[in-house]
Tab-separated table of C-alpha atoms and ligand atoms in Angstrom:
chain	number	residue	atom	x	y	z
A	4	MET	CA	-17.643	-18.358	-18.816
A	5	LYS	CA	-20.595	-16.550	-17.263
A	6	THR	CA	-21.014	-15.929	-13.521
A	7	LEU	CA	-24.238	-14.530	-12.130
A	8	PHE	CA	-24.273	-12.840	-8.709
A	9	LYS	CA	-27.805	-12.858	-7.302
A	10	ASN	CA	-29.612	-11.054	-4.483
A	11	ILE	CA	-26.707	-8.671	-3.760
A	12	LYS	CA	-27.942	-6.608	-0.819
A	13	GLU	CA	-26.525	-3.410	-2.361
A	14	LEU	CA	-24.377	-2.867	-5.446
A	15	LEU	CA	-22.158	0.193	-4.885
A	16	GLN	CA	-20.575	2.719	-7.236
A	17	VAL	CA	-22.836	2.106	-10.242
A	18	ARG	CA	-21.809	4.514	-13.027
A	19	ASP	CA	-22.074	4.925	-16.764
A	20	GLU	CA	-18.931	4.887	-18.887
A	21	HIS	CA	-18.777	8.693	-19.101
A	22	THR	CA	-17.800	9.294	-15.457
A	23	ARG	CA	-14.054	9.953	-15.356
A	24	PHE	CA	-13.903	11.242	-11.762
A	25	VAL	CA	-16.152	13.053	-9.294
A	26	SER	CA	-15.491	16.367	-7.547
A	27	GLY	CA	-16.969	18.778	-5.016
A	28	LYS	CA	-20.615	18.145	-4.087
A	29	ALA	CA	-20.851	15.170	-6.490
A	30	MET	CA	-18.406	13.307	-4.243
A	31	ALA	CA	-21.200	12.973	-1.671
A	32	GLU	CA	-23.203	10.815	-4.079
A	33	LEU	CA	-22.502	7.101	-4.277
A	34	PRO	CA	-24.957	5.627	-6.785
A	35	THR	CA	-26.188	2.180	-5.697
A	36	ILE	CA	-28.771	-0.474	-6.577
A	37	LYS	CA	-30.431	-2.356	-3.711
A	38	ASN	CA	-31.289	-6.054	-4.160
A	39	ALA	CA	-29.271	-6.350	-7.347
A	40	PHE	CA	-27.829	-8.882	-9.746
A	41	LEU	CA	-24.527	-8.647	-11.614
A	42	LEU	CA	-23.479	-10.740	-14.596
A	43	VAL	CA	-19.813	-11.316	-15.390
A	44	GLU	CA	-18.787	-12.706	-18.766
A	45	ASN	CA	-15.163	-13.868	-18.802
A	46	ASP	CA	-13.227	-10.902	-17.373
A	47	ILE	CA	-15.867	-8.194	-17.966
A	48	ILE	CA	-18.931	-6.785	-16.192
A	49	ARG	CA	-21.571	-7.584	-18.816
A	50	ASP	CA	-24.795	-6.555	-17.089
A	51	PHE	CA	-26.316	-5.576	-13.753
A	52	GLY	CA	-29.568	-4.201	-12.394
A	53	PRO	CA	-32.393	-4.802	-9.926
A	54	MET	CA	-33.255	-8.451	-9.177
A	55	HIS	CA	-36.564	-8.232	-11.071
A	56	ASP	CA	-34.488	-7.959	-14.291
A	57	CYS	CA	-32.160	-10.829	-13.371
A	58	PRO	CA	-31.388	-13.276	-16.207
A	59	ASN	CA	-32.265	-16.964	-15.904
A	60	ASP	CA	-29.827	-19.266	-14.032
A	61	ALA	CA	-29.955	-21.697	-16.948
A	62	ALA	CA	-28.138	-19.194	-19.169
A	63	VAL	CA	-24.984	-19.045	-16.979
A	64	ASP	CA	-22.144	-21.356	-15.874
A	65	GLN	CA	-22.021	-20.368	-12.220
A	66	VAL	CA	-24.361	-18.690	-9.731
A	67	VAL	CA	-23.146	-16.902	-6.592
A	68	HIS	CA	-25.765	-16.184	-3.927
A	69	ALA	CA	-24.909	-12.864	-2.292
A	70	GLU	CA	-27.755	-12.432	0.217
A	71	GLY	CA	-26.914	-9.818	2.853
A	72	LYS	CA	-23.638	-8.845	1.166
A	73	MET	CA	-22.457	-5.668	-0.537
A	74	MET	CA	-20.623	-5.634	-3.841
A	75	LEU	CA	-18.299	-2.849	-4.902
A	76	PRO	CA	-15.435	-2.327	-7.347
A	77	THR	CA	-12.022	-3.254	-5.940
A	78	TRP	CA	-9.967	-0.430	-4.412
A	79	CYS	CA	-7.754	1.594	-6.753
A	80	ASP	CA	-4.479	2.336	-4.965
A	81	SER	CA	-2.895	5.082	-7.066
A	82	HIS	CA	0.270	5.681	-5.006
A	83	THR	CA	2.571	2.951	-3.659
A	84	HIS	CA	6.251	2.167	-3.281
A	85	LEU	CA	5.660	-1.594	-3.176
A	86	VAL	CA	9.146	-2.487	-4.412
A	87	TYR	CA	11.619	-2.322	-1.524
A	88	ALA	CA	14.032	-4.555	0.324
A	89	GLY	CA	13.817	-5.376	4.027
A	90	ASN	CA	12.172	-2.807	6.237
A	91	ARG	CA	13.000	0.133	8.521
A	92	GLU	CA	11.746	-1.124	11.876
A	93	GLY	CA	14.752	0.404	13.629
A	94	GLU	CA	13.724	3.858	12.467
A	95	PHE	CA	10.210	3.122	13.724
A	96	VAL	CA	11.549	2.874	17.265
A	97	ASP	CA	13.653	6.060	16.782
A	98	LYS	CA	10.477	7.781	15.699
A	99	ILE	CA	8.580	6.577	18.780
A	100	LYS	CA	11.407	7.976	20.901
A	101	GLY	CA	10.858	11.386	19.325
A	102	LEU	CA	13.070	11.752	16.242
A	103	SER	CA	11.417	13.429	13.244
A	104	TYR	CA	11.385	12.056	9.657
A	105	GLN	CA	14.080	14.601	8.747
A	106	GLU	CA	16.248	13.758	11.784
A	107	ILE	CA	16.061	10.061	10.970
A	108	ALA	CA	17.160	10.786	7.384
A	109	GLU	CA	20.082	12.903	8.655
A	110	LYS	CA	21.188	9.976	10.878
A	111	GLY	CA	21.627	7.746	7.805
A	112	GLY	CA	18.076	6.407	7.784
A	113	GLY	CA	15.339	7.321	5.363
A	114	ILE	CA	15.274	6.884	1.620
A	115	LEU	CA	19.066	6.422	1.336
A	116	ASN	CA	18.895	3.575	3.848
A	117	SER	CA	16.330	1.782	1.637
A	118	ALA	CA	18.461	2.572	-1.439
A	119	LYS	CA	21.457	0.719	0.064
A	120	LYS	CA	19.248	-2.326	0.632
A	121	VAL	CA	17.810	-2.270	-2.902
A	122	GLN	CA	21.262	-1.823	-4.438
A	123	ALA	CA	22.514	-4.899	-2.522
A	124	ILE	CA	19.664	-7.339	-3.262
A	125	THR	CA	19.251	-9.523	-6.380
A	126	GLU	CA	16.356	-8.860	-8.722
A	127	SER	CA	14.798	-12.230	-7.990
A	128	GLU	CA	14.892	-11.653	-4.206
A	129	LEU	CA	13.414	-8.199	-4.715
A	130	TYR	CA	10.680	-9.715	-6.868
A	131	LYS	CA	9.831	-12.247	-4.150
A	132	GLU	CA	9.536	-9.584	-1.443
A	133	THR	CA	7.393	-7.373	-3.652
A	134	LYS	CA	5.165	-10.212	-4.800
A	135	ASN	CA	4.330	-10.981	-1.166
A	136	ARG	CA	3.213	-7.386	-0.670
A	137	LEU	CA	1.132	-7.453	-3.836
A	138	ASP	CA	-0.587	-10.685	-2.699
A	139	GLU	CA	-1.199	-9.022	0.657
A	140	ILE	CA	-2.919	-5.945	-0.815
A	141	ILE	CA	-5.021	-7.976	-3.259
A	142	ALA	CA	-6.353	-9.930	-0.260
A	143	LEU	CA	-7.298	-6.545	1.239
A	144	GLY	CA	-9.364	-5.679	-1.824
A	145	THR	CA	-6.980	-3.749	-4.078
A	146	GLY	CA	-7.632	-4.488	-7.745
A	147	ALA	CA	-5.495	-1.842	-9.520
A	148	VAL	CA	-2.249	-0.330	-8.304
A	149	GLU	CA	0.472	2.170	-9.177
A	150	ILE	CA	4.013	1.223	-8.127
A	151	LYS	CA	7.028	3.546	-8.028
A	152	SER	CA	10.748	3.067	-8.360
A	153	GLY	CA	12.918	5.473	-6.354
A	154	TYR	CA	14.772	3.268	-3.873
A	155	GLY	CA	17.509	2.453	-6.379
A	156	LEU	CA	18.963	5.887	-7.172
A	157	THR	CA	21.574	4.400	-9.526
A	158	LEU	CA	20.726	3.510	-13.098
A	159	GLU	CA	21.267	-0.173	-12.388
A	160	ALA	CA	19.183	-0.288	-9.210
A	161	GLU	CA	16.364	1.815	-10.664
A	162	LEU	CA	16.202	-0.550	-13.645
A	163	LYS	CA	16.140	-3.476	-11.212
A	164	MET	CA	13.091	-1.998	-9.469
A	165	LEU	CA	11.335	-1.222	-12.757
A	166	SER	CA	12.046	-4.745	-14.038
A	167	VAL	CA	10.394	-6.145	-10.932
A	168	ILE	CA	7.298	-4.043	-11.705
A	169	LYS	CA	7.394	-5.251	-15.308
A	170	ARG	CA	7.444	-8.890	-14.149
A	171	LEU	CA	4.501	-8.219	-11.842
A	172	LYS	CA	2.591	-6.739	-14.793
A	173	GLU	CA	3.278	-9.929	-16.744
A	174	ASN	CA	2.418	-12.350	-13.945
A	175	TYR	CA	-0.652	-10.743	-12.334
A	176	ASN	CA	-4.058	-10.154	-13.787
A	177	LEU	CA	-4.722	-6.718	-12.317
A	178	PRO	CA	-3.872	-3.348	-13.891
A	179	ILE	CA	-0.460	-2.117	-12.664
A	180	LYS	CA	1.104	1.237	-13.594
A	181	ALA	CA	4.835	1.890	-13.193
A	182	THR	CA	6.258	5.262	-12.147
A	183	PHE	CA	9.902	6.299	-12.446
A	184	LEU	CA	10.887	8.118	-9.230
A	185	GLY	CA	14.633	8.560	-9.805
A	186	ALA	CA	14.180	12.009	-8.192
A	187	HIS	CA	13.290	10.574	-4.787
A	188	ALA	CA	16.494	11.697	-3.026
A	189	VAL	CA	19.979	12.812	-4.047
A	190	PRO	CA	22.135	9.664	-3.903
A	191	GLU	CA	25.354	9.343	-1.881
A	192	ASN	CA	27.619	9.593	-4.948
A	193	PHE	CA	26.060	12.959	-5.944
A	194	LYS	CA	26.187	14.381	-2.413
A	195	ASN	CA	26.779	18.168	-2.703
A	196	ASN	CA	26.088	17.926	-6.455
A	197	LYS	CA	22.309	17.848	-6.760
A	198	GLU	CA	22.460	19.715	-10.080
A	199	GLY	CA	24.696	16.979	-11.443
A	200	TYR	CA	22.184	14.328	-10.412
A	201	VAL	CA	19.259	16.219	-11.968
A	202	ASP	CA	21.289	16.598	-15.197
A	203	TYR	CA	22.017	12.859	-15.119
A	204	LEU	CA	18.338	12.033	-14.558
A	205	ILE	CA	17.338	14.199	-17.503
A	206	SER	CA	20.033	13.275	-19.972
A	207	GLU	CA	20.561	9.568	-19.166
A	208	MET	CA	18.012	7.923	-16.948
A	209	ILE	CA	14.675	9.266	-18.229
A	210	PRO	CA	15.483	8.621	-21.918
A	211	LEU	CA	16.656	5.079	-21.137
A	212	VAL	CA	13.684	4.196	-18.939
A	213	ALA	CA	11.257	5.595	-21.505
A	214	GLU	CA	12.993	3.870	-24.407
A	215	ALA	CA	12.810	0.515	-22.586
A	216	LYS	CA	9.091	1.176	-21.900
A	217	LEU	CA	9.654	0.480	-18.214
A	218	ALA	CA	7.553	3.378	-16.895
A	219	ASP	CA	4.158	4.931	-17.508
A	220	PHE	CA	4.724	8.022	-15.360
A	221	VAL	CA	7.486	10.204	-13.914
A	222	ASP	CA	7.563	11.396	-10.290
A	223	VAL	CA	9.620	13.878	-8.224
A	224	PHE	CA	9.825	14.366	-4.446
A	225	CYS	CA	9.391	18.160	-4.593
A	226	GLU	CA	10.302	19.149	-1.027
A	227	THR	CA	12.658	21.319	0.990
A	228	GLY	CA	15.949	19.428	1.244
A	229	TYR	CA	15.085	17.135	-1.685
A	230	PHE	CA	14.152	18.572	-5.118
A	231	SER	CA	13.204	22.216	-5.703
A	232	VAL	CA	10.336	23.575	-7.794
A	233	GLU	CA	12.892	24.442	-10.482
A	234	ASP	CA	14.272	20.844	-10.463
A	235	THR	CA	10.688	19.590	-10.626
A	236	HIS	CA	9.904	21.675	-13.727
A	237	ARG	CA	13.037	20.427	-15.469
A	238	ILE	CA	12.386	16.759	-14.664
A	239	LEU	CA	8.696	16.881	-15.579
A	240	GLU	CA	9.494	18.570	-18.890
A	241	ALA	CA	12.037	15.860	-19.661
A	242	GLY	CA	9.461	13.215	-18.758
A	243	LYS	CA	6.864	14.831	-21.016
A	244	LYS	CA	9.341	14.942	-23.884
A	245	HIS	CA	9.720	11.178	-23.524
A	246	GLY	CA	6.012	10.423	-23.215
A	247	LEU	CA	5.830	10.107	-19.418
A	248	SER	CA	3.098	12.113	-17.712
A	249	ALA	CA	3.623	13.329	-14.172
A	250	LYS	CA	2.441	12.131	-10.781
A	251	ILE	CA	4.366	13.950	-8.085
A	252	HIS	CA	5.084	14.137	-4.355
A	253	VAL	CA	4.295	17.696	-3.178
A	254	ASN	CA	3.489	19.643	0.016
A	255	GLN	CA	4.289	16.774	2.393
A	256	PHE	CA	6.256	18.866	4.893
A	257	THR	CA	6.461	22.311	3.266
A	258	ALA	CA	4.386	24.193	0.671
A	259	ILE	CA	6.932	25.555	-1.802
A	260	GLY	CA	4.980	25.696	-5.056
A	261	GLY	CA	4.997	22.025	-6.008
A	262	VAL	CA	1.246	21.997	-6.649
A	263	GLN	CA	1.628	24.831	-9.158
A	264	ALA	CA	4.557	23.049	-10.828
A	265	GLY	CA	2.413	19.920	-11.177
A	266	VAL	CA	-0.547	21.814	-12.619
A	267	ALA	CA	1.707	23.750	-15.032
A	268	ASN	CA	3.032	20.430	-16.342
A	269	GLN	CA	-0.441	18.837	-16.624
A	270	ALA	CA	0.363	16.308	-13.886
A	271	LEU	CA	-2.189	13.520	-13.692
A	272	SER	CA	-1.980	13.783	-9.917
A	273	VAL	CA	-0.314	15.729	-7.108
A	274	ASP	CA	0.080	13.595	-4.021
A	275	HIS	CA	0.495	14.077	-0.220
A	276	LEU	CA	-0.770	17.683	0.258
A	277	GLU	CA	-0.515	17.618	4.054
A	278	GLU	CA	0.512	21.309	3.950
A	279	MET	CA	-1.968	23.214	1.810
A	280	ARG	CA	-2.150	26.997	1.454
A	281	ASP	CA	-5.309	28.598	0.051
A	282	GLU	CA	-3.410	29.400	-3.153
A	283	ASP	CA	-2.588	25.691	-3.564
A	284	ILE	CA	-6.293	24.828	-3.409
A	285	GLU	CA	-7.011	27.647	-5.902
A	286	ALA	CA	-4.335	26.352	-8.280
A	287	LEU	CA	-6.066	22.966	-8.536
A	288	LYS	CA	-9.498	24.344	-9.472
A	289	ASN	CA	-10.718	23.557	-13.004
A	290	THR	CA	-7.652	21.488	-13.895
A	291	SER	CA	-7.252	17.863	-14.947
A	292	THR	CA	-4.855	17.209	-12.027
A	293	MET	CA	-6.202	14.899	-9.297
A	294	PRO	CA	-5.204	15.778	-5.711
A	295	VAL	CA	-4.316	12.587	-3.801
A	296	ALA	CA	-4.279	12.306	0.005
A	297	LEU	CA	-2.256	9.632	1.806
A	298	PRO	CA	-3.770	9.375	5.298
A	299	GLY	CA	-1.692	6.294	6.212
A	300	CYS	CA	1.425	8.466	5.999
A	301	SER	CA	-0.109	11.156	8.240
A	302	PHE	CA	-1.123	8.445	10.726
A	303	PHE	CA	2.300	6.798	10.781
A	304	LEU	CA	4.483	9.940	10.835
A	305	GLY	CA	2.150	11.943	13.073
A	306	ILE	CA	2.055	14.820	10.581
A	307	PRO	CA	-1.099	16.771	9.614
A	308	TYR	CA	-3.779	15.109	7.498
A	309	THR	CA	-4.503	16.548	4.064
A	310	PRO	CA	-7.373	19.063	4.472
A	311	GLY	CA	-9.656	16.880	2.366
A	312	ARG	CA	-12.885	18.309	3.764
A	313	LYS	CA	-11.824	21.848	2.891
A	314	MET	CA	-10.664	20.794	-0.576
A	315	ILE	CA	-13.928	18.998	-1.438
A	316	ASP	CA	-15.944	21.929	-0.050
A	317	ALA	CA	-13.916	24.168	-2.389
A	318	GLY	CA	-15.192	22.045	-5.292
A	319	LEU	CA	-12.088	19.907	-5.865
A	320	PRO	CA	-12.005	16.173	-6.515
A	321	LEU	CA	-9.959	14.001	-4.131
A	322	ALA	CA	-8.440	10.534	-4.364
A	323	ILE	CA	-6.971	8.548	-1.465
A	324	ALA	CA	-4.156	5.988	-1.619
A	325	THR	CA	-1.917	4.038	0.768
A	326	ASP	CA	1.617	5.293	-0.072
A	327	TYR	CA	2.713	1.756	0.978
A	328	ASN	CA	6.464	2.172	1.680
A	329	PRO	CA	8.982	1.224	4.398
A	330	GLY	CA	9.577	4.754	5.725
A	331	SER	CA	6.361	6.695	6.031
A	332	SER	CA	3.505	4.225	5.558
A	333	PRO	CA	4.339	0.523	5.926
A	334	SER	CA	0.777	-0.572	5.191
A	335	GLY	CA	-1.092	-1.182	1.955
A	336	ASN	CA	-4.505	-1.491	3.548
A	337	MET	CA	-7.005	0.593	1.556
A	338	ASN	CA	-9.771	-0.312	4.018
A	339	PHE	CA	-7.829	1.487	6.737
A	340	VAL	CA	-7.194	4.435	4.389
A	341	VAL	CA	-10.957	4.713	3.763
A	342	SER	CA	-11.568	4.693	7.552
A	343	ALA	CA	-8.858	7.286	8.200
A	344	ALA	CA	-10.255	9.542	5.470
A	345	CYS	CA	-13.622	9.477	7.259
A	346	ILE	CA	-12.378	9.699	10.824
A	347	LYS	CA	-9.444	12.085	10.427
A	348	MET	CA	-10.229	14.045	7.255
A	349	LYS	CA	-14.008	14.212	7.843
A	350	LEU	CA	-15.010	12.683	4.535
A	351	THR	CA	-18.368	10.929	4.528
A	352	PRO	CA	-18.329	7.191	3.689
A	353	GLU	CA	-19.686	8.060	0.215
A	354	GLU	CA	-16.872	10.566	-0.404
A	355	ALA	CA	-14.212	8.196	0.897
A	356	ILE	CA	-15.450	5.318	-1.295
A	357	ASN	CA	-15.488	7.608	-4.353
A	358	ALA	CA	-11.958	8.767	-3.470
A	359	ALA	CA	-10.737	5.165	-3.179
A	360	THR	CA	-12.354	3.859	-6.374
A	361	ILE	CA	-13.268	6.055	-9.366
A	362	ASN	CA	-10.984	8.963	-8.391
A	363	GLY	CA	-8.100	6.593	-7.623
A	364	ALA	CA	-8.597	4.978	-11.030
A	365	TYR	CA	-8.401	8.409	-12.696
A	366	ALA	CA	-5.221	9.243	-10.743
A	367	MET	CA	-3.459	6.415	-12.583
A	368	GLY	CA	-5.152	6.772	-15.968
A	369	LEU	CA	-7.276	3.656	-15.463
A	370	GLU	CA	-10.765	5.165	-15.245
A	371	LYS	CA	-11.879	3.408	-18.426
A	372	GLN	CA	-10.986	-0.055	-17.034
A	373	VAL	CA	-11.717	0.026	-13.288
A	374	GLY	CA	-13.089	2.116	-10.408
A	375	SER	CA	-16.842	1.616	-10.864
A	376	ILE	CA	-19.555	-0.924	-11.606
A	377	THR	CA	-19.927	-0.113	-15.286
A	378	LYS	CA	-20.791	-2.338	-18.253
A	379	GLY	CA	-17.614	-3.201	-20.123
A	380	LYS	CA	-15.228	-2.526	-17.210
A	381	LEU	CA	-13.066	-5.274	-15.717
A	382	ALA	CA	-14.845	-7.560	-13.267
A	383	ASN	CA	-12.518	-6.598	-10.393
A	384	LEU	CA	-14.939	-6.851	-7.520
A	385	ILE	CA	-15.203	-7.004	-3.753
A	386	LEU	CA	-17.972	-9.026	-2.123
A	387	THR	CA	-18.302	-8.155	1.560
A	388	LYS	CA	-19.334	-10.301	4.475
A	389	PRO	CA	-23.014	-9.807	5.404
A	390	ILE	CA	-23.188	-6.216	6.753
A	391	HIS	CA	-26.071	-3.806	7.415
A	392	SER	CA	-24.786	-0.829	5.442
A	393	TYR	CA	-21.674	0.212	3.535
A	394	SER	CA	-20.787	2.748	6.230
A	395	PHE	CA	-19.828	-0.283	8.306
A	396	ILE	CA	-16.681	-0.639	6.153
A	397	PRO	CA	-15.024	2.605	7.388
A	398	TYR	CA	-16.770	2.429	10.773
A	399	SER	CA	-15.236	-0.921	11.735
A	400	PHE	CA	-11.694	0.431	11.264
A	401	GLY	CA	-8.879	-2.092	11.321
A	402	ASN	CA	-11.316	-4.976	10.813
A	403	ASN	CA	-11.803	-6.700	7.497
A	404	GLN	CA	-15.325	-6.783	6.033
A	405	ILE	CA	-14.184	-8.399	2.774
A	406	GLU	CA	-15.289	-11.965	2.116
A	407	THR	CA	-14.239	-12.498	-1.514
A	408	VAL	CA	-12.119	-10.642	-4.079
A	409	TYR	CA	-12.533	-11.217	-7.833
A	410	LEU	CA	-9.966	-10.125	-10.428
A	411	ASN	CA	-11.034	-10.380	-14.064
A	412	GLY	CA	-14.077	-12.286	-12.860
A	413	VAL	CA	-11.986	-14.967	-11.129
A	414	GLU	CA	-12.182	-15.516	-7.371
A	415	VAL	CA	-8.662	-14.896	-6.023
A	416	VAL	CA	-9.310	-14.552	-2.290
B	3	NIG	O1	5.732	9.107	-0.133
B	3	NIG	N1	8.062	11.318	0.734
B	3	NIG	C1	8.687	10.676	-0.057
B	3	NIG	N2	8.576	9.377	-0.288
B	3	NIG	C2	7.860	8.439	0.516
B	3	NIG	C3	8.594	8.031	1.738
B	3	NIG	C4	9.919	7.521	1.444
B	3	NIG	C5	10.619	6.880	2.599
B	3	NIG	O2	10.660	7.418	3.707
B	3	NIG	O3	11.167	5.802	2.365
B	3	NIG	C6	6.488	8.968	0.818
B	3	NIG	O4	6.139	9.276	1.953
B	4	FE	FE1	5.063	8.233	-1.732
């Protein structure tokens, strides 16, 4: 099956296969081709270029006329908690009335509230709820996603969450990566015995999850009141021993050395970074660890935005993701995240699009499959409505400029 897209107004994020991610000044460059064609063969981008090199219509099965429209790779959302039960709308109102994230957690809300709900629900109900969210984000242009466990906090409930992710991997034709986040909070039954829970994670849960091949990565919420830097080192080392590389939650509320712990353990990414000291920025220089900002969380909780401008100016790469979860970012809209990165973090549209595509792909180990318009990569593509320039995507915040989404070359939205 061959599909030929013709007269694309501008084809965005055109890269060769050697680009793994972009950093510093290079983030300001978004390579494009104006008045372009793109040829998809089965699930793969086979060819593309300026219209004067366009192949003959007779050689293909289907032609799509894309006059006035932009084409770009689908968004790569490298940090989500898509698997959860119910929601936390009650806490939302508490938050409006002035309670902080920590105060809500102390009142019985927060992660432990979601854990109760996940423990109580059947796997098939949990699958249904999660599937709806996945359909929702695909319609918003996401074509590769990382999904975490971490609302189970018992072996049984964590396995339930990971099994849901496994079923999604089987039933959907987009790349999905699973992350084991058993160290999301200390569960009720280990209250006052955090060490005991960390021991249990290391000796029982991580080996089992890895053995069952239910996770690609391991994660820790390294934060005051949750897991310390020392706990983080221990858990990441255990993950590494079992073949799970690290993607961790650090510096959301306090900077306690989580960035350094991530870098020391060759984390693929360190995520959140709302509180960044100069030494945290220094620690990320010349490493293979991708910093990931989650502006939807800053927006929703009213906490600082990751100093993305400062980090890029210091030469770092940056990825952006939604953090879709019921407590701190109940939205999986990457288009909004791209807008917020521009408006609140002062990224240019080029930088924000790089952060949401090629750098997001790298942050989940998928840079060889997705994240750019590259020959041989998956044909996971967004075709926009007719728009004047790509800056219109972040500019028109909260509106949807997407007309069609293709996964593996097939129109899904
Ligand atoms: O990434 N900070 C830790 N985990 C999630 C929020 C969890 C929750 O509140 O349910 C986050 O923001
Ligand atoms: Fe998160």
